[in-house]
Coordinates of C-alpha atoms in Angstrom, one line a residue:
M13 CA 127.8 107.6 58.3
E14 CA 128.4 105.1 61.1
F15 CA 128.5 101.3 60.5
Y16 CA 127.6 98.7 63.1
R17 CA 128.4 95.0 63.2
S18 CA 125.0 94.2 64.8
H19 CA 121.6 95.8 64.8
V20 CA 119.1 95.0 67.6
L21 CA 115.5 95.7 66.7
V22 CA 113.0 95.9 69.6
C23 CA 109.4 95.7 68.5
G24 CA 107.7 99.0 69.4
G25 CA 104.1 98.3 68.4
S26 CA 101.5 99.1 71.1
P27 CA 101.1 95.5 72.2
C28 CA 104.8 95.2 72.8
V29 CA 104.9 98.6 74.5
A30 CA 102.2 97.4 76.9
A31 CA 104.2 94.2 77.5
G32 CA 107.3 96.3 78.6
C33 CA 109.4 96.6 75.4
R34 CA 110.8 100.0 76.4
A35 CA 112.2 98.6 79.6
V36 CA 113.8 95.8 77.6
R37 CA 115.2 98.4 75.0
D38 CA 116.6 100.5 77.8
E39 CA 118.2 97.5 79.5
I40 CA 119.8 96.3 76.2
E41 CA 121.2 99.8 75.6
R42 CA 122.6 99.9 79.1
C43 CA 124.2 96.5 78.8
V44 CA 125.6 97.3 75.4
K45 CA 127.2 100.5 76.7
E46 CA 128.4 98.7 79.9
Q47 CA 130.2 96.1 77.6
G48 CA 131.8 98.9 75.6
L49 CA 129.8 97.9 72.4
D50 CA 127.9 101.1 71.8
R51 CA 130.1 101.8 68.7
E52 CA 129.5 98.3 67.4
V53 CA 125.9 97.6 68.2
R54 CA 122.9 99.8 67.4
V55 CA 119.6 99.4 69.3
I56 CA 116.5 100.4 67.4
E57 CA 112.8 100.6 68.4
T58 CA 110.9 99.6 65.3
G59 CA 107.3 99.0 64.3
C60 CA 105.1 96.0 64.8
L61 CA 106.8 92.7 63.8
G62 CA 103.5 90.8 63.5
P63 CA 102.8 88.3 66.3
C64 CA 101.6 90.6 69.0
D65 CA 101.1 88.0 71.6
L66 CA 104.8 87.1 71.7
G67 CA 106.1 90.5 72.9
P68 CA 108.4 92.0 73.8
I69 CA 110.1 90.8 70.6
V70 CA 113.8 91.4 69.9
V71 CA 115.5 90.7 66.5
V72 CA 119.3 90.6 66.2
Y73 CA 120.9 91.2 62.8
P74 CA 122.7 90.2 60.7
E75 CA 121.7 86.7 61.8
G76 CA 117.9 87.6 61.8
I77 CA 117.5 85.7 65.1
V78 CA 114.2 86.4 66.8
Y79 CA 113.7 86.4 70.6
S80 CA 110.2 86.4 72.1
H81 CA 108.7 87.2 75.5
V82 CA 112.0 89.0 76.3
T83 CA 112.3 90.3 79.9
T84 CA 114.9 92.7 81.2
G85 CA 116.8 89.6 82.6
A86 CA 116.6 87.9 79.2
A87 CA 117.9 91.2 77.6
R88 CA 121.0 91.0 79.8
E89 CA 121.5 87.4 78.8
I90 CA 121.1 88.2 75.0
V91 CA 123.7 91.0 75.3
G92 CA 126.2 88.8 77.3
E93 CA 125.8 85.7 75.2
H94 CA 124.8 86.7 71.7
L95 CA 126.3 90.1 71.3
V96 CA 129.5 89.6 73.4
K97 CA 130.3 85.9 72.9
G98 CA 128.5 85.3 69.6
R99 CA 126.3 82.5 71.0
P100 CA 122.6 82.9 70.4
V101 CA 120.4 82.0 73.4
K102 CA 118.5 79.1 71.9
R103 CA 116.0 78.7 74.8
L104 CA 114.7 82.3 74.2
Q105 CA 114.5 82.0 70.4
Y106 CA 111.2 82.2 68.5
V107 CA 111.1 79.2 66.1
G108 CA 108.5 80.6 63.8
E109 CA 108.9 83.0 60.8
L110 CA 108.1 86.7 60.6
P111 CA 107.5 88.7 57.4
A112 CA 109.6 91.6 58.6
V113 CA 112.7 89.5 59.4
S114 CA 115.3 88.7 56.8
T115 CA 117.7 85.9 57.5
A116 CA 121.5 86.2 57.2
D117 CA 121.4 85.3 53.5
D118 CA 118.9 88.1 53.0
K119 CA 116.0 85.8 51.8
R120 CA 112.8 87.0 53.2
T121 CA 110.8 84.5 55.2
D122 CA 107.0 84.6 55.4
Y123 CA 104.8 84.7 58.4
F124 CA 102.3 82.8 56.3
Q125 CA 103.0 81.6 52.8
I126 CA 99.9 83.6 51.6
Q127 CA 101.2 87.0 52.6
K128 CA 102.2 89.8 50.2
R129 CA 103.4 93.0 51.9
V130 CA 102.7 96.3 50.2
V131 CA 101.3 98.6 53.0
L132 CA 103.4 96.8 55.6
D133 CA 106.6 96.6 53.5
N134 CA 108.6 98.8 55.9
V135 CA 106.9 97.9 59.1
G136 CA 109.2 96.1 61.5
I137 CA 112.2 96.8 59.3
I138 CA 112.9 100.5 59.6
D139 CA 113.0 102.8 62.7
P140 CA 109.7 104.6 62.4
E141 CA 111.1 107.6 64.1
S142 CA 113.9 108.0 61.5
I143 CA 113.0 109.9 58.3
E144 CA 116.4 108.9 56.9
E145 CA 115.6 105.2 57.1
Y146 CA 112.3 105.8 55.3
I147 CA 114.0 107.8 52.6
A148 CA 116.6 105.0 52.3
R149 CA 113.8 102.6 51.3
D150 CA 112.6 104.9 48.5
G151 CA 110.6 107.1 50.8
Y152 CA 109.2 110.3 49.4
Q153 CA 110.4 109.3 45.9
A154 CA 106.8 108.9 44.8
A155 CA 105.9 112.3 46.0
G156 CA 109.0 113.8 44.3
T157 CA 108.0 112.1 41.0
V158 CA 104.5 113.4 41.2
L159 CA 105.4 117.0 42.0
T160 CA 108.1 117.3 39.4
K161 CA 107.0 115.1 36.6
L162 CA 103.2 114.4 36.7
S163 CA 100.1 116.5 36.4
P164 CA 97.3 116.2 38.9
E165 CA 95.3 114.5 36.1
D166 CA 98.1 112.0 35.6
V167 CA 98.0 111.1 39.3
I168 CA 94.3 110.6 39.4
D169 CA 94.4 108.5 36.2
T170 CA 97.1 106.3 37.7
I171 CA 95.0 105.7 40.8
K172 CA 92.0 104.9 38.7
R173 CA 93.8 102.5 36.6
S174 CA 95.3 100.7 39.6
G175 CA 91.8 99.8 40.8
L176 CA 92.5 100.8 44.4
R177 CA 89.3 100.8 46.5
G178 CA 88.9 102.4 49.9
R179 CA 89.9 100.1 52.7
G180 CA 87.7 101.7 55.3
G181 CA 84.4 99.9 54.7
A182 CA 82.6 101.1 51.6
A183 CA 85.2 100.0 49.1
F184 CA 84.6 103.1 47.0
P185 CA 87.0 103.5 44.1
T186 CA 89.7 105.9 45.3
G187 CA 90.4 107.4 41.9
L188 CA 86.8 108.4 41.5
K189 CA 86.7 110.0 44.9
L190 CA 89.8 112.0 44.1
G191 CA 88.3 113.0 40.7
F192 CA 85.1 114.4 42.4
T193 CA 87.1 116.7 44.6
A194 CA 89.6 117.7 41.9
R195 CA 86.7 118.9 39.8
A196 CA 85.1 120.9 42.6
E197 CA 85.9 124.6 42.5
A198 CA 86.9 126.2 45.8
D199 CA 89.5 128.4 47.3
Q200 CA 90.5 125.7 49.9
K201 CA 90.4 121.9 49.8
Y202 CA 91.4 119.4 52.4
I203 CA 92.7 115.8 52.8
I204 CA 91.7 113.9 55.9
C205 CA 93.2 110.7 57.1
N206 CA 90.7 108.8 59.1
A207 CA 92.6 107.0 61.9
D208 CA 89.7 106.7 64.2
E209 CA 89.8 102.9 64.4
G210 CA 86.9 101.8 66.7
E211 CA 85.9 98.3 65.6
P212 CA 86.4 95.7 68.3
G213 CA 89.6 93.7 67.9
T214 CA 90.9 95.9 65.1
F215 CA 94.2 97.7 65.3
K216 CA 95.8 97.6 61.9
D217 CA 95.7 101.3 61.2
R218 CA 97.3 102.0 64.6
L219 CA 100.2 99.7 63.8
I220 CA 100.6 101.1 60.3
L221 CA 100.9 104.6 61.8
E222 CA 103.3 103.3 64.5
G223 CA 105.5 101.3 62.1
D224 CA 105.6 103.5 59.0
P225 CA 104.1 107.0 59.6
H226 CA 106.0 108.6 56.7
K227 CA 104.2 106.4 54.2
V228 CA 100.9 107.9 55.2
I229 CA 102.2 111.4 55.1
E230 CA 103.6 110.9 51.7
G231 CA 100.3 109.4 50.5
M232 CA 98.5 112.5 51.8
I233 CA 100.9 114.8 49.9
I234 CA 100.2 113.0 46.7
M235 CA 96.5 113.1 47.2
G236 CA 96.6 116.8 48.1
Y237 CA 98.5 117.6 44.8
A238 CA 96.0 115.5 42.8
V239 CA 92.9 117.4 44.0
G240 CA 94.5 120.8 44.7
A241 CA 94.3 120.6 48.5
T242 CA 96.9 122.4 50.6
R243 CA 95.9 121.3 54.1
G244 CA 95.7 117.8 55.6
Y245 CA 94.5 116.4 58.9
I246 CA 95.2 113.1 60.5
Y247 CA 92.3 112.3 62.9
I248 CA 93.7 109.8 65.5
R249 CA 91.9 108.2 68.4
G250 CA 93.0 109.9 71.5
E251 CA 94.1 106.7 73.2
Y252 CA 96.5 105.8 70.4
Y253 CA 99.3 107.5 72.3
V254 CA 102.2 105.8 70.4
S255 CA 100.6 106.6 67.1
I256 CA 100.1 110.2 67.9
E257 CA 103.7 110.5 69.2
R258 CA 105.2 109.0 66.1
V259 CA 103.0 110.8 63.6
E260 CA 103.7 114.1 65.2
R261 CA 107.5 113.4 65.2
A262 CA 107.3 112.3 61.5
I263 CA 105.4 115.5 60.6
N264 CA 108.1 117.7 62.3
Q265 CA 110.9 115.7 60.5
A266 CA 109.2 116.2 57.1
R267 CA 108.8 119.9 57.8
W268 CA 112.5 120.1 58.8
L269 CA 113.5 118.6 55.4
G270 CA 111.1 120.7 53.5
L271 CA 108.8 117.8 52.6
L272 CA 105.9 119.6 54.2
G273 CA 105.2 123.3 54.1
T274 CA 105.7 125.5 51.1
N275 CA 107.1 125.0 47.6
L276 CA 107.6 121.2 48.0
F277 CA 110.4 119.9 45.7
G278 CA 110.5 123.3 44.2
S279 CA 107.2 122.7 42.5
G280 CA 105.3 125.7 43.9
F281 CA 102.9 123.3 45.6
D282 CA 102.2 123.9 49.3
F283 CA 100.9 121.3 51.7
D284 CA 101.0 120.8 55.5
I285 CA 99.4 118.4 57.9
E286 CA 98.1 118.7 61.5
V287 CA 97.1 115.9 63.9
K288 CA 93.7 116.0 65.5
K289 CA 93.0 113.8 68.5
G290 CA 89.6 112.1 68.8
A291 CA 87.8 111.7 72.1
G292 CA 87.0 108.0 71.7
A293 CA 83.5 108.3 70.1
Y294 CA 82.9 105.2 67.9
V295 CA 80.6 107.2 65.6
C296 CA 83.5 109.5 64.7
G297 CA 84.8 106.7 62.5
E298 CA 82.0 107.8 60.1
E299 CA 83.5 110.5 57.8
T300 CA 80.9 113.3 58.3
A301 CA 80.9 112.7 62.1
L302 CA 84.7 112.9 62.0
I303 CA 84.5 116.2 60.1
E304 CA 82.0 117.6 62.7
S305 CA 84.5 116.7 65.4
I306 CA 87.4 118.4 63.7
E307 CA 85.2 121.5 63.4
G308 CA 84.8 121.4 67.2
K309 CA 81.2 120.2 67.2
R310 CA 79.6 117.1 68.6
G311 CA 80.5 114.1 66.5
E312 CA 77.3 113.3 64.7
P313 CA 76.8 112.1 61.1
R314 CA 75.6 114.7 58.6
Q315 CA 72.8 114.1 56.2
K316 CA 74.0 113.2 52.7
P317 CA 74.1 114.7 50.1
P318 CA 76.1 116.9 50.0
Y319 CA 79.0 114.5 50.2
P320 CA 82.4 115.5 51.7
G321 CA 84.0 115.4 48.2
T322 CA 82.1 118.7 47.4
S323 CA 81.2 120.0 50.8
G324 CA 83.2 118.6 53.7
L325 CA 85.4 120.3 56.3
W326 CA 84.1 123.8 56.9
G327 CA 81.9 123.4 53.8
K328 CA 85.0 122.9 51.5
P329 CA 85.7 120.0 49.2
T330 CA 87.4 117.3 51.3
V331 CA 88.8 113.8 50.6
V332 CA 88.4 111.4 53.5
N333 CA 90.2 108.1 53.4
N334 CA 91.5 105.7 56.0
V335 CA 95.1 105.0 56.9
E336 CA 95.4 101.8 54.9
T337 CA 94.0 103.3 51.7
I338 CA 96.4 106.3 51.9
A339 CA 99.4 104.0 52.6
N340 CA 98.7 102.3 49.2
I341 CA 99.2 105.5 47.2
P342 CA 103.0 105.8 47.3
P343 CA 103.6 102.2 46.2
I344 CA 101.2 102.6 43.3
I345 CA 102.9 105.7 42.1
L346 CA 106.3 104.1 42.6
H347 CA 105.7 100.8 40.9
G348 CA 102.8 101.7 38.5
A349 CA 99.1 100.8 38.1
D350 CA 99.8 97.6 36.2
W351 CA 102.0 96.3 39.0
Y352 CA 99.3 97.0 41.5
R353 CA 96.7 95.3 39.3
S354 CA 98.8 92.2 39.2
L355 CA 98.0 91.7 42.9
G356 CA 94.6 90.6 44.1
T357 CA 91.6 90.1 41.8
S358 CA 90.5 91.8 38.5
T359 CA 87.8 93.8 40.3
S360 CA 89.6 94.4 43.5
P361 CA 93.4 94.6 43.0
G362 CA 95.9 95.0 45.8
T363 CA 96.2 93.6 49.3
K364 CA 94.3 93.8 52.5
V365 CA 95.7 94.1 56.0
F366 CA 94.0 92.2 58.8
T367 CA 94.4 92.0 62.5
L368 CA 94.1 88.5 63.9
T369 CA 93.0 88.1 67.5
G370 CA 91.5 85.4 69.6
N371 CA 92.3 81.7 69.8
V372 CA 94.7 81.5 66.9
N373 CA 98.3 80.5 66.6
N374 CA 99.6 83.9 65.4
K375 CA 98.0 87.0 66.8
G376 CA 98.8 90.2 65.1
L377 CA 99.1 91.6 61.5
I378 CA 98.7 89.8 58.2
E379 CA 98.6 91.3 54.7
V380 CA 97.2 89.1 52.0
P381 CA 96.3 89.7 48.3
M382 CA 92.6 90.5 47.7
G383 CA 90.7 87.4 46.8
T384 CA 92.3 85.3 49.5
T385 CA 89.5 83.3 51.0
L386 CA 88.7 83.6 54.7
R387 CA 89.0 79.8 54.8
E388 CA 92.7 80.2 53.8
V389 CA 93.3 82.8 56.5
V390 CA 91.5 80.6 59.1
N391 CA 93.4 77.5 57.9
A392 CA 96.7 79.3 58.2
N393 CA 95.9 80.3 61.8
T394 CA 93.8 77.5 63.2
H395 CA 94.6 76.4 66.7
L396 CA 93.8 72.9 67.9
W397 CA 90.1 73.6 68.1
G398 CA 89.8 75.4 64.8
A399 CA 87.2 74.4 62.3
L400 CA 88.2 74.3 58.6
L401 CA 86.1 74.4 55.5
S402 CA 86.8 72.5 52.3
E403 CA 86.3 73.9 48.8
S404 CA 83.2 71.8 48.5
G405 CA 81.7 73.5 51.6
R406 CA 81.9 70.5 53.8
W407 CA 83.2 70.7 57.4
H408 CA 86.6 69.3 58.2
T409 CA 88.4 69.4 61.5
I410 CA 91.9 69.1 62.9
E411 CA 92.5 67.4 66.2
P412 CA 88.7 66.8 66.5
R413 CA 87.1 65.9 69.8
Q414 CA 83.5 65.1 70.6
I415 CA 81.6 67.9 72.3
G416 CA 78.0 68.0 73.3
V417 CA 75.7 70.4 71.5
V418 CA 72.1 71.0 72.7
D419 CA 69.5 71.4 70.0
R420 CA 66.7 73.9 70.4
I421 CA 68.6 76.0 72.9
G422 CA 69.8 79.1 71.1
G423 CA 69.8 77.1 67.9
G424 CA 72.2 74.4 69.2
D425 CA 74.5 72.9 66.6
A426 CA 72.5 74.7 63.9
F427 CA 73.7 78.0 65.3
V428 CA 77.2 76.9 66.3
G429 CA 77.8 75.0 63.2
G430 CA 76.0 77.3 60.8
L431 CA 77.4 80.6 61.8
L432 CA 81.0 80.3 60.6
Y433 CA 79.8 78.2 57.6
A434 CA 77.6 81.0 56.5
I435 CA 80.3 83.6 56.8
L436 CA 82.9 81.5 55.0
R437 CA 80.6 80.3 52.3
G438 CA 78.7 83.6 51.8
W439 CA 81.8 85.8 51.5
K440 CA 83.1 84.6 48.2
P441 CA 86.4 86.3 47.2
E442 CA 84.9 88.8 44.8
K443 CA 82.0 89.9 47.1
W444 CA 84.4 90.1 50.0
A445 CA 86.9 92.1 48.0
Q446 CA 84.2 94.5 46.8
F447 CA 81.8 94.8 49.8
G448 CA 82.8 92.8 52.8
W449 CA 85.5 95.1 54.1
A450 CA 85.5 93.7 57.6
T451 CA 88.8 93.1 59.3
G452 CA 90.3 89.7 60.0
A453 CA 89.4 90.3 63.6
L454 CA 85.8 89.5 62.6
V455 CA 86.6 86.0 61.5
V456 CA 88.6 85.1 64.6
T457 CA 86.3 86.8 67.0
L458 CA 83.4 84.8 65.6
L459 CA 85.5 81.7 66.0
M460 CA 86.0 82.6 69.6
V461 CA 82.3 83.2 70.1
I462 CA 81.5 79.9 68.6
K463 CA 84.0 78.1 70.8
T464 CA 82.7 80.0 73.9
I465 CA 79.1 78.9 73.1
A466 CA 80.3 75.4 72.6
D467 CA 82.2 75.4 75.9
L468 CA 79.2 76.8 77.8
V469 CA 77.0 74.1 76.4
V470 CA 79.6 71.4 77.5
M471 CA 79.9 73.0 81.0
N472 CA 76.1 73.0 81.3
P473 CA 75.0 69.7 79.9
R474 CA 71.4 69.8 81.2
P475 CA 69.1 70.7 78.3
R476 CA 66.0 72.8 78.8
E477 CA 62.7 71.0 78.9
G478 CA 61.9 69.5 75.5
G479 CA 65.5 69.9 74.3
L480 CA 67.4 67.1 72.7
R481 CA 71.1 66.4 73.4
R482 CA 73.3 64.6 70.9
K483 CA 77.0 64.4 70.0
F484 CA 78.3 66.5 67.1
D485 CA 81.9 66.2 65.8
F486 CA 82.7 69.9 65.4
G487 CA 86.4 69.8 66.1
M488 CA 86.5 72.5 68.8

């Protein structure tokens, strides 16, 4: 095993790839080799580090120094100054904090104080293209425990006791879903990972697959053993090129080590996974339409019942869960149902991953315990125009400025002021945790809509006939 004095992590999430991170990575590697440091410095393309609008992002260990908006020219400067002379380039440093970055004293800092990482625990820390690095962080230990020490009934019971609910929309208890398929009698059963992520502004599942694909594979192995399925499919949107590339590489690595295929862990259990690429149809995010697509048919929802748990892919019992749900399975097995129940709320334990976009301070990924209010998330991400809501339900603002709002034109301030209020006030933690499984993108997108409406009103101050114009201190 080789040891290096420095590790340079280049964020390889899709937003950073689009921003040119691979050219930055290549330039760092070239400069490192040119300086004769290739035996001392290792360059790694990792998963999403969180703030997707700051890319390309580079982190240098052991110091844990973060550089943002790195160009190829900046890459040369980082190598020449930081890696050669030991002088960090202060003008390029990102002054915020990232959840995936540990400082030199190995104390984890938080992107937001409210974060708790379970699903994203490895994202931005390991090389997602290295199965060895995943194994080094207890990867496949949960699968090994399940296949050598637990019965299928024990696995399902653990998931039931954990209280895990599906993270794809319906919030159906995952343990119950597994139980339905386990009880169904058939010569073949399937596990399907739904990675057809079509909601506007949402990219959490994509970045989970890009940053930690082996966790999803391990979760599918455990689910397959629990219900008696020997075949799995990961249905990924066709335009998620990086996700597809990394998942397929991860599957091949797992096969090479005997973690997929036949007789896993010497248990006699067989399980293998295949990637299916979607064609971009939004409707295929619905489980039965997705199943139709895998079968080679037009992606259209089926009439229910029967449900996939008893009659799914090719008429066989099938468990369909989304990426985030499946990624929760290995940590639950590894740490126990009681540990998982200690997170979140009594009726909806665990965490929820959100993608934050729009006019916010930190765009990207955030993972918070269930029960965290949308007000807290907005409060933690508010830009200068952001509106806040107090516990009593009254509006508060930061850096407020007066804007004109026209009554009786599309609702005026009743619409602009009431929309976000209704969302924040109506989605109480328990209801949100159980039923409101929208992504964080919904909150911030609505904030952007509200701001856009307000800006349009300000730019066009002439009210329609009969309209009234007055000032409203909304803080946007």
